[in-house]
């Protein structure tokens, strides 16, 4: 998942906060995710303020047992391969663990490629997410993608 819409300017990119629209969009995605998929065991999040705010909003629709972990690798210039290795290590110990990764562009695009197939690097709008069924031994399959804009279009139908 990419964080929700954030302030345009800040003296330090790491401290940008979510806008009110960003909060609203994330809450909408949190509700959709909770209604559509089983609960997460873990939420791994970038140390940046806007991603931690996104994580808190996402966690509000998850059970209290869902654990949040701040990961320095989930920053915009982070390594998708390092993140994938950490997911692989977790799944070696807990094969059925469900993990939500919350990060930034361009890393979220590289993560989709790392967990699915080469060449699949989508552009994420704020608060968009890609649902992937992944096992280290067989790779991953994209189940679906969704965003606040797509949810609003579906609501109009």
PDB file of C-alpha atoms in Angstrom:
ATOM      1  CA  UNK A   1       0.000   0.000   0.000  1.00  0.00           C
ATOM      2  CA  UNK A   2       1.087   3.550  -0.690  1.00  0.00           C
ATOM      3  CA  UNK A   3       0.462   6.094   2.073  1.00  0.00           C
ATOM      4  CA  UNK A   4      -2.469   8.498   1.775  1.00  0.00           C
ATOM      5  CA  UNK A   5      -2.250  11.969   0.282  1.00  0.00           C
ATOM      6  CA  UNK A   6       0.268  14.075   2.216  1.00  0.00           C
ATOM      7  CA  UNK A   7       1.081  17.738   2.610  1.00  0.00           C
ATOM      8  CA  UNK A   8       2.845  19.091  -0.455  1.00  0.00           C
ATOM      9  CA  UNK A   9       5.624  20.873   1.400  1.00  0.00           C
ATOM     10  CA  UNK A  10       7.667  20.358   4.529  1.00  0.00           C
ATOM     11  CA  UNK A  11      11.214  21.295   5.519  1.00  0.00           C
ATOM     12  CA  UNK A  12      11.983  17.574   5.740  1.00  0.00           C
ATOM     13  CA  UNK A  13      10.178  15.017   3.550  1.00  0.00           C
ATOM     14  CA  UNK A  14      10.152  12.530   6.428  1.00  0.00           C
ATOM     15  CA  UNK A  15       7.814  14.697   8.530  1.00  0.00           C
ATOM     16  CA  UNK A  16       5.079  15.392   5.971  1.00  0.00           C
ATOM     17  CA  UNK A  17       1.673  14.515   7.411  1.00  0.00           C
ATOM     18  CA  UNK A  18      -1.520  13.280   5.791  1.00  0.00           C
ATOM     19  CA  UNK A  19      -4.038  15.816   4.539  1.00  0.00           C
ATOM     20  CA  UNK A  20      -7.671  15.525   5.621  1.00  0.00           C
ATOM     21  CA  UNK A  21      -8.402  13.992   2.181  1.00  0.00           C
ATOM     22  CA  UNK A  22      -5.529  11.563   2.732  1.00  0.00           C
ATOM     23  CA  UNK A  23      -6.997  10.482   6.078  1.00  0.00           C
ATOM     24  CA  UNK A  24     -10.443  10.048   4.540  1.00  0.00           C
ATOM     25  CA  UNK A  25      -9.050   7.996   1.634  1.00  0.00           C
ATOM     26  CA  UNK A  26      -7.067   5.725   3.951  1.00  0.00           C
ATOM     27  CA  UNK A  27     -10.104   5.154   6.176  1.00  0.00           C
ATOM     28  CA  UNK A  28     -12.100   4.185   3.095  1.00  0.00           C
ATOM     29  CA  UNK A  29      -9.399   1.717   2.045  1.00  0.00           C
ATOM     30  CA  UNK A  30      -9.130   0.320   5.569  1.00  0.00           C
ATOM     31  CA  UNK A  31     -12.850  -0.417   5.623  1.00  0.00           C
ATOM     32  CA  UNK A  32     -12.792  -1.991   2.163  1.00  0.00           C
ATOM     33  CA  UNK A  33      -9.806  -4.162   3.053  1.00  0.00           C
ATOM     34  CA  UNK A  34     -11.379  -5.303   6.337  1.00  0.00           C
ATOM     35  CA  UNK A  35     -14.611  -6.200   4.509  1.00  0.00           C
ATOM     36  CA  UNK A  36     -12.854  -7.998   1.646  1.00  0.00           C
ATOM     37  CA  UNK A  37      -9.889  -9.890   3.120  1.00  0.00           C
ATOM     38  CA  UNK A  38      -8.940 -11.724   6.290  1.00  0.00           C
ATOM     39  CA  UNK A  39      -7.199  -9.716   8.998  1.00  0.00           C
ATOM     40  CA  UNK A  40      -3.488  -9.007   8.894  1.00  0.00           C
ATOM     41  CA  UNK A  41      -1.030 -10.394  11.392  1.00  0.00           C
ATOM     42  CA  UNK A  42       1.510  -7.653  10.708  1.00  0.00           C
ATOM     43  CA  UNK A  43       1.625  -4.130   9.360  1.00  0.00           C
ATOM     44  CA  UNK A  44       5.147  -3.156   8.303  1.00  0.00           C
ATOM     45  CA  UNK A  45       5.572   0.548   7.728  1.00  0.00           C
ATOM     46  CA  UNK A  46       8.147   3.140   6.713  1.00  0.00           C
ATOM     47  CA  UNK A  47       9.430   5.407   9.506  1.00  0.00           C
ATOM     48  CA  UNK A  48       8.080   8.514   7.705  1.00  0.00           C
ATOM     49  CA  UNK A  49       5.224  10.322   9.484  1.00  0.00           C
ATOM     50  CA  UNK A  50       2.687   9.979   6.636  1.00  0.00           C
ATOM     51  CA  UNK A  51       3.130   6.206   6.440  1.00  0.00           C
ATOM     52  CA  UNK A  52       2.863   5.790  10.198  1.00  0.00           C
ATOM     53  CA  UNK A  53      -0.352   7.851  10.139  1.00  0.00           C
ATOM     54  CA  UNK A  54      -1.607   5.629   7.302  1.00  0.00           C
ATOM     55  CA  UNK A  55      -0.732   2.531   9.346  1.00  0.00           C
ATOM     56  CA  UNK A  56      -2.643   3.803  12.382  1.00  0.00           C
ATOM     57  CA  UNK A  57      -5.746   4.369  10.263  1.00  0.00           C
ATOM     58  CA  UNK A  58      -5.403   0.938   8.649  1.00  0.00           C
ATOM     59  CA  UNK A  59      -4.933  -0.688  12.058  1.00  0.00           C
ATOM     60  CA  UNK A  60      -8.214   0.836  13.260  1.00  0.00           C
ATOM     61  CA  UNK A  61     -10.022  -1.722  11.056  1.00  0.00           C
ATOM     62  CA  UNK A  62      -7.831  -4.658  12.094  1.00  0.00           C
ATOM     63  CA  UNK A  63      -7.908  -6.796  15.249  1.00  0.00           C
ATOM     64  CA  UNK A  64      -5.883  -5.614  18.240  1.00  0.00           C
ATOM     65  CA  UNK A  65      -3.590  -8.610  17.733  1.00  0.00           C
ATOM     66  CA  UNK A  66      -2.221  -7.120  14.476  1.00  0.00           C
ATOM     67  CA  UNK A  67       1.369  -6.069  15.150  1.00  0.00           C
ATOM     68  CA  UNK A  68       2.897  -2.914  13.701  1.00  0.00           C
ATOM     69  CA  UNK A  69       6.610  -2.788  12.907  1.00  0.00           C
ATOM     70  CA  UNK A  70       8.508   0.252  11.603  1.00  0.00           C
ATOM     71  CA  UNK A  71      11.047  -0.802   8.961  1.00  0.00           C
ATOM     72  CA  UNK A  72      13.826   1.472   7.754  1.00  0.00           C
ATOM     73  CA  UNK A  73      13.888  -0.471   4.445  1.00  0.00           C
ATOM     74  CA  UNK A  74      10.407   0.794   3.470  1.00  0.00           C
ATOM     75  CA  UNK A  75      11.572   4.343   2.634  1.00  0.00           C
ATOM     76  CA  UNK A  76      11.184   5.698  -0.934  1.00  0.00           C
ATOM     77  CA  UNK A  77      14.711   4.693  -1.954  1.00  0.00           C
ATOM     78  CA  UNK A  78      14.565   1.346  -0.113  1.00  0.00           C
ATOM     79  CA  UNK A  79      15.435  -2.019  -1.614  1.00  0.00           C
ATOM     80  CA  UNK A  80      12.522  -4.217  -2.702  1.00  0.00           C
ATOM     81  CA  UNK A  81      14.834  -7.243  -2.545  1.00  0.00           C
ATOM     82  CA  UNK A  82      15.718  -6.553   1.107  1.00  0.00           C
ATOM     83  CA  UNK A  83      12.039  -6.191   1.993  1.00  0.00           C
ATOM     84  CA  UNK A  84      11.231  -9.404   0.112  1.00  0.00           C
ATOM     85  CA  UNK A  85      13.989 -11.234   2.020  1.00  0.00           C
ATOM     86  CA  UNK A  86      12.480 -10.107   5.318  1.00  0.00           C
ATOM     87  CA  UNK A  87       9.023 -11.263   4.225  1.00  0.00           C
ATOM     88  CA  UNK A  88      10.537 -14.585   3.132  1.00  0.00           C
ATOM     89  CA  UNK A  89      12.175 -14.982   6.572  1.00  0.00           C
ATOM     90  CA  UNK A  90       8.885 -14.293   8.316  1.00  0.00           C
ATOM     91  CA  UNK A  91       7.025 -16.755   6.088  1.00  0.00           C
ATOM     92  CA  UNK A  92       9.662 -19.435   6.725  1.00  0.00           C
ATOM     93  CA  UNK A  93       8.706 -19.243  10.402  1.00  0.00           C
ATOM     94  CA  UNK A  94       5.004 -18.415   9.963  1.00  0.00           C
ATOM     95  CA  UNK A  95       3.882 -19.722   6.548  1.00  0.00           C
ATOM     96  CA  UNK A  96       0.354 -18.347   6.831  1.00  0.00           C
ATOM     97  CA  UNK A  97       1.262 -14.884   8.135  1.00  0.00           C
ATOM     98  CA  UNK A  98      -0.563 -12.007   6.454  1.00  0.00           C
ATOM     99  CA  UNK A  99       1.472  -8.828   6.019  1.00  0.00           C
ATOM    100  CA  UNK A 100       0.483  -5.331   4.936  1.00  0.00           C
ATOM    101  CA  UNK A 101       3.425  -3.235   3.718  1.00  0.00           C
ATOM    102  CA  UNK A 102       2.924   0.553   3.748  1.00  0.00           C
ATOM    103  CA  UNK A 103       5.503   2.569   1.861  1.00  0.00           C
ATOM    104  CA  UNK A 104       6.112   5.194  -0.820  1.00  0.00           C
ATOM    105  CA  UNK A 105       6.597   5.624  -4.542  1.00  0.00           C
ATOM    106  CA  UNK A 106       8.732   4.377  -6.163  1.00  0.00           C
ATOM    107  CA  UNK A 107       9.364   1.496  -3.721  1.00  0.00           C
ATOM    108  CA  UNK A 108       5.751   0.263  -3.765  1.00  0.00           C
ATOM    109  CA  UNK A 109       6.053  -0.261  -7.538  1.00  0.00           C
ATOM    110  CA  UNK A 110       9.283  -2.214  -7.128  1.00  0.00           C
ATOM    111  CA  UNK A 111       7.663  -4.306  -4.383  1.00  0.00           C
ATOM    112  CA  UNK A 112       4.838  -5.381  -6.693  1.00  0.00           C
ATOM    113  CA  UNK A 113       7.441  -6.487  -9.223  1.00  0.00           C
ATOM    114  CA  UNK A 114       9.517  -8.311  -6.582  1.00  0.00           C
ATOM    115  CA  UNK A 115       6.494 -10.178  -5.238  1.00  0.00           C
ATOM    116  CA  UNK A 116       4.880 -10.995  -8.601  1.00  0.00           C
ATOM    117  CA  UNK A 117       6.776 -10.948 -11.904  1.00  0.00           C
ATOM    118  CA  UNK A 118       9.451  -8.925 -13.689  1.00  0.00           C
ATOM    119  CA  UNK A 119       8.132  -5.943 -15.591  1.00  0.00           C
ATOM    120  CA  UNK A 120       5.026  -5.491 -13.445  1.00  0.00           C
ATOM    121  CA  UNK A 121       5.730  -2.096 -11.843  1.00  0.00           C
ATOM    122  CA  UNK A 122       2.494  -0.116 -11.500  1.00  0.00           C
ATOM    123  CA  UNK A 123       2.189   3.547 -10.625  1.00  0.00           C
ATOM    124  CA  UNK A 124       0.377   3.942  -7.310  1.00  0.00           C
ATOM    125  CA  UNK A 125      -1.980   6.790  -6.525  1.00  0.00           C
ATOM    126  CA  UNK A 126      -2.088   7.829  -2.839  1.00  0.00           C
ATOM    127  CA  UNK A 127      -3.770   5.213  -0.614  1.00  0.00           C
ATOM    128  CA  UNK A 128      -3.803   2.644  -3.433  1.00  0.00           C
ATOM    129  CA  UNK A 129      -2.991  -0.960  -2.684  1.00  0.00           C
ATOM    130  CA  UNK A 130      -2.206  -4.181  -4.496  1.00  0.00           C
ATOM    131  CA  UNK A 131      -3.297  -7.494  -2.990  1.00  0.00           C
ATOM    132  CA  UNK A 132      -0.816 -10.290  -3.689  1.00  0.00           C
ATOM    133  CA  UNK A 133      -0.969 -13.974  -2.817  1.00  0.00           C
ATOM    134  CA  UNK A 134       2.709 -14.775  -2.190  1.00  0.00           C
ATOM    135  CA  UNK A 135       4.716 -17.802  -1.134  1.00  0.00           C
ATOM    136  CA  UNK A 136       8.525 -17.730  -1.314  1.00  0.00           C
ATOM    137  CA  UNK A 137       8.707 -21.130  -3.022  1.00  0.00           C
ATOM    138  CA  UNK A 138       6.334 -20.294  -5.869  1.00  0.00           C
ATOM    139  CA  UNK A 139       6.339 -16.504  -6.076  1.00  0.00           C
ATOM    140  CA  UNK A 140       3.280 -14.341  -6.090  1.00  0.00           C
ATOM    141  CA  UNK A 141       0.078 -13.724  -7.939  1.00  0.00           C
ATOM    142  CA  UNK A 142      -1.657 -10.372  -8.142  1.00  0.00           C
ATOM    143  CA  UNK A 143      -5.189 -10.836  -6.793  1.00  0.00           C
ATOM    144  CA  UNK A 144      -6.421  -7.293  -7.320  1.00  0.00           C
ATOM    145  CA  UNK A 145      -5.628  -3.621  -6.987  1.00  0.00           C
ATOM    146  CA  UNK A 146      -7.779  -0.916  -5.533  1.00  0.00           C
ATOM    147  CA  UNK A 147      -7.703   2.774  -4.718  1.00  0.00           C
ATOM    148  CA  UNK A 148     -10.049   5.399  -3.280  1.00  0.00           C
ATOM    149  CA  UNK A 149     -10.828   6.595  -6.823  1.00  0.00           C
ATOM    150  CA  UNK A 150     -11.779   3.085  -7.955  1.00  0.00           C
ATOM    151  CA  UNK A 151     -13.962   2.619  -4.871  1.00  0.00           C
ATOM    152  CA  UNK A 152     -15.776   5.886  -5.597  1.00  0.00           C
ATOM    153  CA  UNK A 153     -16.391   4.804  -9.200  1.00  0.00           C
ATOM    154  CA  UNK A 154     -17.793   1.472  -7.993  1.00  0.00           C
ATOM    155  CA  UNK A 155     -20.079   3.301  -5.560  1.00  0.00           C
ATOM    156  CA  UNK A 156     -21.584   5.247  -8.470  1.00  0.00           C
ATOM    157  CA  UNK A 157     -22.570   2.079 -10.327  1.00  0.00           C
TER     158      UNK A 157
END
